[in-house]
PDB file of C-alpha atoms in Angstrom:
ATOM      1  CA  MET B   1       0.000   0.000   0.000  1.00 40.00           C
ATOM      2  CA  THR B   2       1.328   3.446  -0.963  1.00 46.00           C
ATOM      3  CA  PRO B   3       1.548   5.978   1.852  1.00 58.00           C
ATOM      4  CA  ALA B   4      -0.985   8.812   1.676  1.00 69.00           C
ATOM      5  CA  PHE B   5       0.123  12.001  -0.029  1.00 78.00           C
ATOM      6  CA  ASP B   6       0.869  14.666   2.563  1.00 93.00           C
ATOM      7  CA  ARG B   7       0.536  18.207   1.181  1.00 95.00           C
ATOM      8  CA  GLY B   8       2.243  19.711   4.228  1.00 96.00           C
ATOM      9  CA  ASP B   9       5.298  17.490   3.931  1.00 96.00           C
ATOM     10  CA  ALA B  10       5.568  18.133   0.189  1.00 97.00           C
ATOM     11  CA  ALA B  11       5.274  21.908   0.666  1.00 97.00           C
ATOM     12  CA  ARG B  12       7.885  21.871   3.439  1.00 97.00           C
ATOM     13  CA  ASP B  13      10.322  19.877   1.286  1.00 97.00           C
ATOM     14  CA  ILE B  14       9.844  22.136  -1.752  1.00 97.00           C
ATOM     15  CA  ARG B  15      10.155  25.326   0.300  1.00 96.00           C
ATOM     16  CA  ALA B  16      13.323  24.026   1.963  1.00 96.00           C
ATOM     17  CA  LYS B  17      14.846  23.148  -1.413  1.00 97.00           C
ATOM     18  CA  VAL B  18      14.096  26.617  -2.833  1.00 97.00           C
ATOM     19  CA  LEU B  19      15.771  28.250   0.159  1.00 96.00           C
ATOM     20  CA  GLU B  20      18.721  25.829  -0.041  1.00 96.00           C
ATOM     21  CA  LEU B  21      19.238  26.703  -3.714  1.00 96.00           C
ATOM     22  CA  ALA B  22      18.962  30.416  -2.882  1.00 95.00           C
ATOM     23  CA  ARG B  23      21.621  30.091  -0.167  1.00 94.00           C
ATOM     24  CA  ALA B  24      23.888  28.282  -2.632  1.00 94.00           C
ATOM     25  CA  ARG B  25      23.609  31.400  -4.843  1.00 93.00           C
ATOM     26  CA  GLY B  26      24.466  33.630  -1.884  1.00 93.00           C
ATOM     27  CA  VAL B  27      20.899  34.901  -1.556  1.00 91.00           C
ATOM     28  CA  ARG B  28      19.514  35.038   1.941  1.00 82.00           C
ATOM     29  CA  GLY B  29      15.813  34.341   1.777  1.00 70.00           C
ATOM     30  CA  GLY B  30      14.529  34.096   5.306  1.00 75.00           C
ATOM     31  CA  GLU B  31      11.070  32.943   4.406  1.00 84.00           C
ATOM     32  CA  LEU B  32       9.102  31.982   1.352  1.00 92.00           C
ATOM     33  CA  ARG B  33       5.324  32.021   1.406  1.00 95.00           C
ATOM     34  CA  ASP B  34       3.748  29.101  -0.397  1.00 97.00           C
ATOM     35  CA  ASP B  35       1.821  31.475  -2.668  1.00 97.00           C
ATOM     36  CA  GLU B  36       4.811  33.657  -3.669  1.00 96.00           C
ATOM     37  CA  VAL B  37       5.769  33.417  -7.334  1.00 97.00           C
ATOM     38  CA  ILE B  38       9.277  32.004  -7.074  1.00 96.00           C
ATOM     39  CA  PRO B  39      10.749  33.617 -10.229  1.00 94.00           C
ATOM     40  CA  GLU B  40       9.524  37.018  -8.990  1.00 93.00           C
ATOM     41  CA  THR B  41      11.173  36.665  -5.562  1.00 93.00           C
ATOM     42  CA  GLY B  42      14.699  36.885  -6.949  1.00 93.00           C
ATOM     43  CA  LEU B  43      15.704  33.889  -4.857  1.00 94.00           C
ATOM     44  CA  LEU B  44      16.546  31.699  -7.851  1.00 95.00           C
ATOM     45  CA  ASP B  45      18.047  32.367 -11.250  1.00 94.00           C
ATOM     46  CA  SER B  46      17.108  30.291 -14.295  1.00 93.00           C
ATOM     47  CA  ALA B  47      19.806  27.688 -13.619  1.00 96.00           C
ATOM     48  CA  ALA B  48      18.612  27.243 -10.029  1.00 97.00           C
ATOM     49  CA  ILE B  49      15.008  26.929 -11.216  1.00 96.00           C
ATOM     50  CA  MET B  50      16.071  24.128 -13.570  1.00 95.00           C
ATOM     51  CA  GLU B  51      17.944  22.492 -10.694  1.00 98.00           C
ATOM     52  CA  LEU B  52      14.751  22.744  -8.621  1.00 98.00           C
ATOM     53  CA  ILE B  53      12.739  21.027 -11.375  1.00 97.00           C
ATOM     54  CA  VAL B  54      15.283  18.205 -11.689  1.00 97.00           C
ATOM     55  CA  TRP B  55      15.269  17.773  -7.902  1.00 98.00           C
ATOM     56  CA  TYR B  56      11.442  17.747  -7.916  1.00 98.00           C
ATOM     57  CA  GLU B  57      11.337  14.970 -10.526  1.00 97.00           C
ATOM     58  CA  THR B  58      13.849  12.909  -8.555  1.00 97.00           C
ATOM     59  CA  LYS B  59      12.384  13.594  -5.109  1.00 97.00           C
ATOM     60  CA  PHE B  60       8.827  12.740  -6.122  1.00 96.00           C
ATOM     61  CA  ASP B  61       9.764  10.032  -8.647  1.00 95.00           C
ATOM     62  CA  LEU B  62       8.021  11.454 -11.689  1.00 95.00           C
ATOM     63  CA  GLU B  63       8.803  12.737 -15.133  1.00 95.00           C
ATOM     64  CA  ILE B  64       7.435  16.153 -16.024  1.00 96.00           C
ATOM     65  CA  ASP B  65       6.157  16.639 -19.555  1.00 95.00           C
ATOM     66  CA  GLN B  66       7.723  19.693 -21.223  1.00 94.00           C
ATOM     67  CA  ASP B  67       4.242  21.152 -21.803  1.00 97.00           C
ATOM     68  CA  ASP B  68       3.585  21.029 -18.047  1.00 97.00           C
ATOM     69  CA  LEU B  69       6.533  23.307 -17.223  1.00 96.00           C
ATOM     70  CA  THR B  70       4.435  26.422 -16.748  1.00 96.00           C
ATOM     71  CA  ILE B  71       4.186  29.127 -14.132  1.00 96.00           C
ATOM     72  CA  GLU B  72       0.723  27.773 -13.314  1.00 97.00           C
ATOM     73  CA  ASN B  73       2.208  24.370 -12.413  1.00 97.00           C
ATOM     74  CA  PHE B  74       5.602  25.371 -11.006  1.00 97.00           C
ATOM     75  CA  GLY B  75       5.529  29.079 -10.164  1.00 97.00           C
ATOM     76  CA  THR B  76       4.772  28.696  -6.469  1.00 98.00           C
ATOM     77  CA  VAL B  77       5.172  26.082  -3.771  1.00 98.00           C
ATOM     78  CA  ASN B  78       1.377  25.669  -3.768  1.00 98.00           C
ATOM     79  CA  ALA B  79       1.340  25.150  -7.551  1.00 98.00           C
ATOM     80  CA  MET B  80       4.027  22.463  -7.286  1.00 98.00           C
ATOM     81  CA  VAL B  81       2.121  20.675  -4.526  1.00 98.00           C
ATOM     82  CA  ASP B  82      -1.099  20.891  -6.560  1.00 97.00           C
ATOM     83  CA  TYR B  83       0.698  19.449  -9.601  1.00 97.00           C
ATOM     84  CA  LEU B  84       2.047  16.632  -7.475  1.00 95.00           C
ATOM     85  CA  SER B  85      -1.398  15.871  -6.059  1.00 94.00           C
ATOM     86  CA  ARG B  86      -2.776  15.479  -9.587  1.00 93.00           C
ATOM     87  CA  ARG B  87      -0.134  12.902 -10.522  1.00 90.00           C
TER      88      ARG B  87
END
């Protein structure tokens, strides 16, 4: 039996990864709200966003279709959790 999907755990993991990637770039992002549009925060550059997507695929064991890589699906922590819940 597969364990139940936990939105809170997924959001926490994604948020932590965004902040980890920001720190690796030398950006100090104290907090990130789950509804903040990540590209607009300045926390991540395009390379870090791609690294986040690769991590997401690995962490949650899925392959993201190129057409799904949109701001609506991956722009915020909430959007990424919603995408995951639909998979």
